[in-house]
mmCIF file of C-alpha atoms and ligand atoms in Angstrom:
data_model
loop_
_atom_site.group_PDB
_atom_site.id
_atom_site.type_symbol
_atom_site.label_atom_id
_atom_site.label_comp_id
_atom_site.label_asym_id
_atom_site.label_seq_id
_atom_site.Cartn_x
_atom_site.Cartn_y
_atom_site.Cartn_z
ATOM 1 C CA MET A 6 59.109 295.682 18.780
ATOM 2 C CA LYS A 7 60.294 295.669 22.374
ATOM 3 C CA ARG A 8 58.392 293.702 25.016
ATOM 4 C CA ILE A 9 55.689 294.841 27.417
ATOM 5 C CA LEU A 10 55.822 294.316 31.186
ATOM 6 C CA VAL A 11 52.589 294.272 33.204
ATOM 7 C CA THR A 12 52.911 294.598 37.002
ATOM 8 C CA GLY A 13 50.013 293.456 39.189
ATOM 9 C CA ALA A 14 49.089 291.099 36.345
ATOM 10 C CA LEU A 15 46.964 288.827 38.541
ATOM 11 C CA GLY A 16 44.713 291.658 39.666
ATOM 12 C CA GLN A 17 41.321 292.719 38.327
ATOM 13 C CA ILE A 18 42.623 294.866 35.437
ATOM 14 C CA GLY A 19 45.892 292.993 34.860
ATOM 15 C CA SER A 20 44.316 289.593 34.241
ATOM 16 C CA GLU A 21 42.226 290.947 31.363
ATOM 17 C CA LEU A 22 44.796 293.416 30.057
ATOM 18 C CA VAL A 23 47.447 290.699 29.671
ATOM 19 C CA ILE A 24 45.052 288.597 27.566
ATOM 20 C CA GLN A 25 44.217 291.528 25.268
ATOM 21 C CA LEU A 26 47.832 292.683 24.936
ATOM 22 C CA ARG A 27 48.936 289.149 24.038
ATOM 23 C CA GLU A 28 46.186 288.872 21.432
ATOM 24 C CA ARG A 29 47.264 292.169 19.928
ATOM 25 C CA TYR A 30 51.072 291.995 20.110
ATOM 26 C CA GLY A 31 51.839 288.259 20.516
ATOM 27 C CA VAL A 32 52.051 285.994 23.569
ATOM 28 C CA ASP A 33 55.851 286.157 23.930
ATOM 29 C CA ARG A 34 55.891 289.922 23.744
ATOM 30 C CA VAL A 35 53.939 290.409 26.974
ATOM 31 C CA VAL A 36 55.551 289.568 30.312
ATOM 32 C CA ALA A 37 53.047 289.262 33.154
ATOM 33 C CA SER A 38 54.351 289.873 36.679
ATOM 34 C CA ASP A 39 53.004 289.869 40.204
ATOM 35 C CA VAL A 40 54.006 289.089 43.800
ATOM 36 C CA ARG A 41 51.914 285.940 43.619
ATOM 37 C CA ILE A 42 52.734 282.979 41.419
ATOM 38 C CA ALA A 43 50.306 282.577 38.519
ATOM 39 C CA PRO A 44 48.017 279.615 39.203
ATOM 40 C CA ALA A 45 48.448 276.820 36.625
ATOM 41 C CA GLY A 46 45.660 276.778 34.062
ATOM 42 C CA GLU A 47 45.050 280.543 34.276
ATOM 43 C CA ALA A 48 45.291 282.460 30.996
ATOM 44 C CA VAL A 49 48.188 284.610 32.289
ATOM 45 C CA SER A 50 50.295 281.453 32.723
ATOM 46 C CA GLU A 51 50.150 280.833 28.975
ATOM 47 C CA GLY A 52 53.038 283.259 28.336
ATOM 48 C CA PRO A 53 56.074 284.629 30.138
ATOM 49 C CA PHE A 54 55.495 285.233 33.851
ATOM 50 C CA GLU A 55 57.914 286.727 36.388
ATOM 51 C CA TYR A 56 57.783 287.252 40.134
ATOM 52 C CA VAL A 57 58.364 291.031 40.498
ATOM 53 C CA ASP A 58 57.965 293.044 43.692
ATOM 54 C CA CYS A 59 57.808 296.483 42.127
ATOM 55 C CA THR A 60 58.876 298.225 45.341
ATOM 56 C CA LEU A 61 62.307 296.610 44.858
ATOM 57 C CA HIS A 62 64.407 298.430 42.285
ATOM 58 C CA GLU A 63 66.532 295.401 41.392
ATOM 59 C CA GLN A 64 63.527 293.232 40.613
ATOM 60 C CA VAL A 65 61.928 295.785 38.276
ATOM 61 C CA ASN A 66 65.314 296.574 36.727
ATOM 62 C CA ASP A 67 66.143 292.883 36.108
ATOM 63 C CA ALA A 68 62.800 292.131 34.470
ATOM 64 C CA VAL A 69 63.051 295.184 32.186
ATOM 65 C CA ARG A 70 66.681 294.471 31.242
ATOM 66 C CA ARG A 71 66.328 290.711 30.682
ATOM 67 C CA TYR A 72 63.149 290.942 28.592
ATOM 68 C CA GLU A 73 64.142 294.155 26.751
ATOM 69 C CA VAL A 74 60.977 295.888 27.841
ATOM 70 C CA GLY A 75 59.806 299.036 26.036
ATOM 71 C CA THR A 76 56.476 299.646 27.793
ATOM 72 C CA ILE A 77 55.425 299.080 31.406
ATOM 73 C CA TYR A 78 51.756 298.853 32.396
ATOM 74 C CA HIS A 79 52.162 299.438 36.107
ATOM 75 C CA LEU A 80 48.996 298.163 37.785
ATOM 76 C CA ALA A 81 50.234 296.900 41.162
ATOM 77 C CA ALA A 82 48.466 298.955 43.852
ATOM 78 C CA LEU A 83 46.121 298.762 46.836
ATOM 79 C CA LEU A 84 42.529 299.902 46.207
ATOM 80 C CA SER A 85 40.669 302.512 48.258
ATOM 81 C CA ALA A 86 39.001 300.574 51.094
ATOM 82 C CA VAL A 87 41.996 298.394 51.887
ATOM 83 C CA ALA A 88 44.331 301.406 51.545
ATOM 84 C CA GLU A 89 42.261 303.147 54.220
ATOM 85 C CA GLU A 90 42.748 300.118 56.501
ATOM 86 C CA LYS A 91 46.487 299.977 55.808
ATOM 87 C CA PRO A 92 47.612 303.514 54.888
ATOM 88 C CA HIS A 93 51.330 302.844 55.433
ATOM 89 C CA VAL A 94 51.339 299.784 53.191
ATOM 90 C CA ALA A 95 49.334 301.746 50.616
ATOM 91 C CA TRP A 96 51.897 304.542 50.538
ATOM 92 C CA GLN A 97 54.781 302.063 50.278
ATOM 93 C CA LEU A 98 53.213 300.068 47.459
ATOM 94 C CA ASN A 99 51.338 302.738 45.507
ATOM 95 C CA MET A 100 54.081 305.377 45.659
ATOM 96 C CA GLY A 101 57.173 303.248 46.283
ATOM 97 C CA GLY A 102 56.285 300.926 43.407
ATOM 98 C CA LEU A 103 55.553 303.768 41.003
ATOM 99 C CA TYR A 104 58.817 305.514 41.872
ATOM 100 C CA GLN A 105 60.871 302.390 41.112
ATOM 101 C CA VAL A 106 58.983 301.803 37.866
ATOM 102 C CA LEU A 107 59.567 305.410 36.722
ATOM 103 C CA GLU A 108 63.249 305.248 37.655
ATOM 104 C CA VAL A 109 63.743 302.051 35.649
ATOM 105 C CA ALA A 110 61.698 303.535 32.780
ATOM 106 C CA ARG A 111 63.971 306.583 32.805
ATOM 107 C CA ARG A 112 67.078 304.374 32.599
ATOM 108 C CA TYR A 113 65.826 302.117 29.787
ATOM 109 C CA GLY A 114 63.662 304.611 27.875
ATOM 110 C CA CYS A 115 60.372 302.795 28.571
ATOM 111 C CA SER A 116 56.859 304.229 28.227
ATOM 112 C CA VAL A 117 54.680 303.878 31.327
ATOM 113 C CA PHE A 118 50.935 303.456 31.839
ATOM 114 C CA HIS A 119 49.782 304.313 35.357
ATOM 115 C CA PRO A 120 46.121 304.095 36.399
ATOM 116 C CA SER A 121 44.685 306.928 38.437
ATOM 117 C CA SER A 122 41.088 306.978 39.675
ATOM 118 C CA ILE A 123 37.980 308.952 40.547
ATOM 119 C CA GLY A 124 39.547 308.528 44.002
ATOM 120 C CA SER A 125 42.047 311.266 43.091
ATOM 121 C CA PHE A 126 39.236 313.795 43.677
ATOM 122 C CA GLY A 127 37.928 314.977 47.026
ATOM 123 C CA PRO A 128 34.854 316.465 48.687
ATOM 124 C CA GLU A 129 35.672 319.986 47.455
ATOM 125 C CA THR A 130 35.883 318.883 43.805
ATOM 126 C CA PRO A 131 32.814 319.804 41.688
ATOM 127 C CA LYS A 132 30.601 316.689 41.898
ATOM 128 C CA GLU A 133 28.682 317.036 38.623
ATOM 129 C CA LEU A 134 30.542 316.877 35.318
ATOM 130 C CA THR A 135 33.838 317.040 37.182
ATOM 131 C CA PRO A 136 36.231 318.879 34.840
ATOM 132 C CA GLN A 137 39.491 317.412 33.574
ATOM 133 C CA ASP A 138 41.490 320.141 35.301
ATOM 134 C CA THR A 139 40.025 320.949 38.706
ATOM 135 C CA LEU A 140 40.590 320.957 42.442
ATOM 136 C CA GLN A 141 42.015 317.634 43.704
ATOM 137 C CA ARG A 142 42.140 317.461 47.497
ATOM 138 C CA PRO A 143 41.340 313.783 48.264
ATOM 139 C CA THR A 144 40.719 312.790 51.884
ATOM 140 C CA THR A 145 41.790 309.129 51.561
ATOM 141 C CA MET A 146 45.285 307.619 51.466
ATOM 142 C CA TYR A 147 44.325 305.980 48.161
ATOM 143 C CA GLY A 148 43.455 309.398 46.732
ATOM 144 C CA VAL A 149 46.641 310.955 48.082
ATOM 145 C CA THR A 150 48.704 308.276 46.313
ATOM 146 C CA LYS A 151 46.700 308.701 43.099
ATOM 147 C CA VAL A 152 47.153 312.498 42.888
ATOM 148 C CA SER A 153 50.817 312.163 43.858
ATOM 149 C CA GLY A 154 51.195 309.467 41.205
ATOM 150 C CA GLU A 155 49.650 311.709 38.537
ATOM 151 C CA LEU A 156 52.049 314.523 39.482
ATOM 152 C CA LEU A 157 55.071 312.228 39.606
ATOM 153 C CA CYS A 158 54.293 310.802 36.160
ATOM 154 C CA ASP A 159 53.926 314.295 34.696
ATOM 155 C CA TYR A 160 57.200 315.301 36.396
ATOM 156 C CA TYR A 161 59.071 312.342 34.862
ATOM 157 C CA PHE A 162 57.657 313.277 31.458
ATOM 158 C CA ARG A 163 58.652 316.953 31.667
ATOM 159 C CA ARG A 164 61.970 316.483 33.451
ATOM 160 C CA PHE A 165 63.257 313.221 31.946
ATOM 161 C CA GLY A 166 61.122 312.662 28.838
ATOM 162 C CA VAL A 167 59.527 309.430 30.162
ATOM 163 C CA ASP A 168 56.404 308.845 28.052
ATOM 164 C CA ALA A 169 54.061 308.367 31.037
ATOM 165 C CA ARG A 170 50.285 308.342 30.449
ATOM 166 C CA GLY A 171 47.331 307.623 32.699
ATOM 167 C CA LEU A 172 43.564 307.316 33.077
ATOM 168 C CA ARG A 173 41.321 308.241 35.985
ATOM 169 C CA PHE A 174 39.336 305.016 36.107
ATOM 170 C CA PRO A 175 35.827 304.956 37.528
ATOM 171 C CA GLY A 176 34.589 301.793 39.295
ATOM 172 C CA LEU A 177 35.465 298.858 37.016
ATOM 173 C CA ILE A 178 33.025 295.992 36.580
ATOM 174 C CA SER A 179 34.042 292.574 35.340
ATOM 175 C CA TYR A 180 32.786 289.009 35.628
ATOM 176 C CA LEU A 181 36.193 287.373 35.086
ATOM 177 C CA VAL A 182 38.359 288.374 38.054
ATOM 178 C CA PRO A 183 36.903 289.945 41.201
ATOM 179 C CA PRO A 184 38.350 293.229 42.489
ATOM 180 C CA GLY A 185 39.805 293.329 45.992
ATOM 181 C CA GLY A 186 39.311 296.068 48.532
ATOM 182 C CA GLY A 187 37.683 298.792 46.450
ATOM 183 C CA THR A 188 34.765 301.059 47.348
ATOM 184 C CA THR A 189 32.999 300.346 44.052
ATOM 185 C CA ASP A 190 33.251 296.525 44.426
ATOM 186 C CA TYR A 191 29.535 296.305 45.259
ATOM 187 C CA ALA A 192 28.801 296.772 41.559
ATOM 188 C CA VAL A 193 30.603 293.471 40.867
ATOM 189 C CA GLU A 194 29.423 291.468 43.912
ATOM 190 C CA ILE A 195 25.797 292.314 43.156
ATOM 191 C CA PHE A 196 25.865 290.276 39.916
ATOM 192 C CA TYR A 197 27.196 287.138 41.680
ATOM 193 C CA GLU A 198 24.575 287.418 44.425
ATOM 194 C CA ALA A 199 21.779 288.189 41.962
ATOM 195 C CA ILE A 200 22.480 284.962 40.078
ATOM 196 C CA LYS A 201 23.141 282.817 43.146
ATOM 197 C CA HIS A 202 20.533 284.109 45.624
ATOM 198 C CA ARG A 203 18.348 286.672 43.822
ATOM 199 C CA ARG A 204 19.154 289.163 46.559
ATOM 200 C CA TYR A 205 22.035 291.386 47.634
ATOM 201 C CA GLN A 206 22.891 293.389 50.730
ATOM 202 C CA CYS A 207 24.674 296.571 49.673
ATOM 203 C CA TYR A 208 27.221 298.404 51.846
ATOM 204 C CA LEU A 209 26.591 301.781 50.150
ATOM 205 C CA ARG A 210 23.446 303.912 50.502
ATOM 206 C CA SER A 211 20.829 303.400 47.796
ATOM 207 C CA ASP A 212 21.363 306.917 46.334
ATOM 208 C CA THR A 213 25.179 306.875 46.099
ATOM 209 C CA CYS A 214 25.935 307.895 42.520
ATOM 210 C CA LEU A 215 29.356 306.968 41.068
ATOM 211 C CA ASP A 216 30.968 306.685 37.646
ATOM 212 C CA MET A 217 31.401 303.120 36.412
ATOM 213 C CA MET A 218 32.769 301.248 33.398
ATOM 214 C CA TYR A 219 32.599 297.711 32.028
ATOM 215 C CA MET A 220 36.045 296.101 31.853
ATOM 216 C CA PRO A 221 36.176 295.624 28.041
ATOM 217 C CA ASP A 222 35.854 299.428 27.673
ATOM 218 C CA ALA A 223 38.522 300.010 30.331
ATOM 219 C CA ILE A 224 40.990 297.646 28.637
ATOM 220 C CA ARG A 225 40.343 299.220 25.232
ATOM 221 C CA ALA A 226 40.800 302.717 26.721
ATOM 222 C CA THR A 227 44.134 301.699 28.246
ATOM 223 C CA ILE A 228 45.513 300.324 24.991
ATOM 224 C CA GLU A 229 44.113 303.202 22.901
ATOM 225 C CA LEU A 230 45.692 305.796 25.188
ATOM 226 C CA MET A 231 49.099 304.096 24.984
ATOM 227 C CA GLU A 232 48.811 303.963 21.182
ATOM 228 C CA ALA A 233 47.544 307.563 20.884
ATOM 229 C CA ASP A 234 49.509 310.056 18.796
ATOM 230 C CA PRO A 235 51.617 311.954 21.391
ATOM 231 C CA SER A 236 51.417 315.170 19.382
ATOM 232 C CA ARG A 237 47.654 315.302 20.103
ATOM 233 C CA LEU A 238 48.020 314.893 23.889
ATOM 234 C CA GLU A 239 47.626 318.124 25.815
ATOM 235 C CA HIS A 240 47.088 316.155 29.013
ATOM 236 C CA ARG A 241 48.848 313.002 30.145
ATOM 237 C CA ASN A 242 48.290 312.186 33.794
ATOM 238 C CA ALA A 243 45.595 311.486 33.993
ATOM 239 C CA PHE A 244 42.530 311.588 31.704
ATOM 240 C CA ASN A 245 38.985 311.540 33.106
ATOM 241 C CA ILE A 246 37.078 308.675 31.475
ATOM 242 C CA THR A 247 33.622 307.310 32.171
ATOM 243 C CA ALA A 248 30.987 305.126 30.536
ATOM 244 C CA MET A 249 27.957 305.366 32.850
ATOM 245 C CA ASN A 250 27.021 306.560 36.291
ATOM 246 C CA PHE A 251 24.410 305.005 38.543
ATOM 247 C CA THR A 252 23.316 304.424 42.132
ATOM 248 C CA PRO A 253 22.908 300.961 43.725
ATOM 249 C CA GLU A 254 19.135 301.399 43.351
ATOM 250 C CA GLN A 255 19.456 302.067 39.595
ATOM 251 C CA LEU A 256 21.795 299.085 39.161
ATOM 252 C CA ALA A 257 19.320 296.852 41.031
ATOM 253 C CA LYS A 258 16.557 298.054 38.689
ATOM 254 C CA ALA A 259 18.654 297.181 35.613
ATOM 255 C CA ILE A 260 19.333 293.693 37.041
ATOM 256 C CA ARG A 261 15.610 293.266 37.805
ATOM 257 C CA GLN A 262 14.911 293.709 34.069
ATOM 258 C CA GLU A 263 16.876 290.480 33.517
ATOM 259 C CA ILE A 264 16.196 288.680 36.829
ATOM 260 C CA PRO A 265 12.627 289.494 37.881
ATOM 261 C CA GLY A 266 12.155 289.398 41.643
ATOM 262 C CA PHE A 267 15.767 290.388 42.412
ATOM 263 C CA GLU A 268 15.865 292.218 45.757
ATOM 264 C CA ILE A 269 18.361 294.613 47.290
ATOM 265 C CA ASP A 270 18.628 295.868 50.850
ATOM 266 C CA TYR A 271 21.160 298.094 52.541
ATOM 267 C CA ARG A 272 23.536 297.825 55.479
ATOM 268 C CA VAL A 273 25.796 300.844 55.156
ATOM 269 C CA ASP A 274 29.502 300.491 55.933
ATOM 270 C CA PRO A 275 30.452 303.961 57.242
ATOM 271 C CA VAL A 276 34.065 303.740 56.022
ATOM 272 C CA ARG A 277 33.250 302.882 52.410
ATOM 273 C CA GLN A 278 30.264 305.253 52.404
ATOM 274 C CA ALA A 279 32.506 308.144 53.509
ATOM 275 C CA ILE A 280 34.976 307.305 50.740
ATOM 276 C CA ALA A 281 32.209 307.174 48.116
ATOM 277 C CA ASP A 282 30.686 310.438 49.388
ATOM 278 C CA SER A 283 34.034 312.182 48.848
ATOM 279 C CA TRP A 284 34.124 311.185 45.148
ATOM 280 C CA PRO A 285 32.377 312.829 42.158
ATOM 281 C CA ASP A 286 28.960 311.703 40.874
ATOM 282 C CA CYS A 287 29.857 312.035 37.227
ATOM 283 C CA LEU A 288 33.018 312.993 35.337
ATOM 284 C CA ASP A 289 33.401 315.145 32.238
ATOM 285 C CA ASP A 290 35.580 313.050 29.909
ATOM 286 C CA SER A 291 35.591 315.461 26.961
ATOM 287 C CA ALA A 292 39.404 315.900 27.039
ATOM 288 C CA ALA A 293 39.848 312.155 26.438
ATOM 289 C CA ARG A 294 37.205 312.260 23.677
ATOM 290 C CA TYR A 295 38.929 315.203 22.004
ATOM 291 C CA GLU A 296 42.605 314.266 22.429
ATOM 292 C CA TRP A 297 42.525 310.541 21.603
ATOM 293 C CA ASP A 298 38.947 309.833 20.440
ATOM 294 C CA TRP A 299 37.767 307.986 23.562
ATOM 295 C CA ARG A 300 34.221 306.515 23.264
ATOM 296 C CA PRO A 301 32.678 303.936 25.617
ATOM 297 C CA GLU A 302 30.729 301.067 24.033
ATOM 298 C CA PHE A 303 28.764 299.690 26.997
ATOM 299 C CA ASP A 304 25.961 301.484 28.832
ATOM 300 C CA LEU A 305 24.176 300.068 31.889
ATOM 301 C CA PRO A 306 21.603 297.817 30.122
ATOM 302 C CA ALA A 307 24.177 296.467 27.622
ATOM 303 C CA MET A 308 26.694 295.733 30.378
ATOM 304 C CA THR A 309 24.078 294.077 32.611
ATOM 305 C CA ARG A 310 22.928 291.746 29.831
ATOM 306 C CA ASP A 311 26.489 290.851 28.844
ATOM 307 C CA ILE A 312 27.603 290.081 32.404
ATOM 308 C CA LEU A 313 24.571 287.934 33.198
ATOM 309 C CA THR A 314 24.988 286.005 29.929
ATOM 310 C CA HIS A 315 28.617 285.143 30.750
ATOM 311 C CA LEU A 316 28.555 284.859 34.536
ATOM 312 C CA ARG A 317 25.760 282.279 34.824
ATOM 313 C CA PRO A 318 27.609 279.549 32.824
ATOM 314 C CA LYS A 319 30.841 280.405 34.652
ATOM 315 C CA LEU A 320 29.221 279.845 38.062
ATOM 316 C CA GLU A 321 27.560 276.642 36.810
ATOM 317 C CA LEU A 322 30.938 275.358 35.635
ATOM 318 C CA GLN A 323 32.481 276.154 39.028
ATOM 319 C CA GLY A 324 29.678 274.206 40.717
ATOM 320 C CA GLU A 325 28.426 277.355 42.491
ATOM 321 C CA LEU A 326 25.017 277.126 40.902
ATOM 322 C CA GLN A 327 22.401 274.395 40.679
ATOM 323 C CA VAL A 328 21.746 273.723 36.968
HETATM 324 C C1 AKB B 560 38.090 301.604 44.232
HETATM 325 O O1 AKB B 560 36.887 301.519 44.521
HETATM 326 O O2 AKB B 560 38.995 301.751 45.056
HETATM 327 C C2 AKB B 560 38.476 301.564 42.773
HETATM 328 C C3 AKB B 560 38.548 302.952 42.210
HETATM 329 C C4 AKB B 560 37.325 303.673 41.868
HETATM 330 O O3 AKB B 560 39.620 303.456 42.035
HETATM 331 N N1 AKB B 560 37.539 300.765 42.047
#
């Protein structure tokens, strides 16, 4: 079996994906890469690690050639809020990086996983049960790069036979590695603040409904899609997937079941609110269910309990919590 290369391996998805891929295929088979050096003691440092700036062809090419890579999980990208602050950097990284990865994949016959997002939709997209195939006219730079990325991946599949597959991720929630610069990050921060201070100030309006998913489901979906029988795939880039959808108010209520007295108030950030308002409320993921048997395992109460169980001891260990 050829090796796997993960770009953006120190990010929110990468850190957990590398661990799962190594458990499944063997530590030496999975090469983690990023533009930061892996901190000693982190799980990703327990196997091969390479510095790779994926916008530079030579660096991607060298890593793929030297490690005899057969599959690239290309995760390096800017998220929505930070992409809106730095649209030029977002275009360079999100599109420039993907282009180099696809070019190298074409040369060496690699498969490619590329994450898309609910951010690939726009205000004119149907908001409820957003269909798999529908209008995509995003109004953010992040969304523009995500739709373009979906199209580019499909082009490389049709034109050059590159086995490129992707998922439209909803907001991803994890207690291991924090996200950076997303619009849905509130749904992670809220758990830290609930444990530490029993209160949270939310930057989105209380009734902002968005699709969300717990990270273990997202990692499983990624691996299952890449292992799916290609003859069953009518779609490729990219599949709608979701596990739950809720508003900040509903999330606060679920946390209150576990932490009585937890309080939330709101100070709306107009930039992130506008981004969230342009995204769907709830996706229809029936194509993923039909074509590769996608099923989420965690709903809101199950996720809330699991996060609180694991996050409290983690914060105690880091000295961020009085025992
Ligand atoms: C973001 O908020 O930018 C991401 C996403 C939904 O793609 N979490």
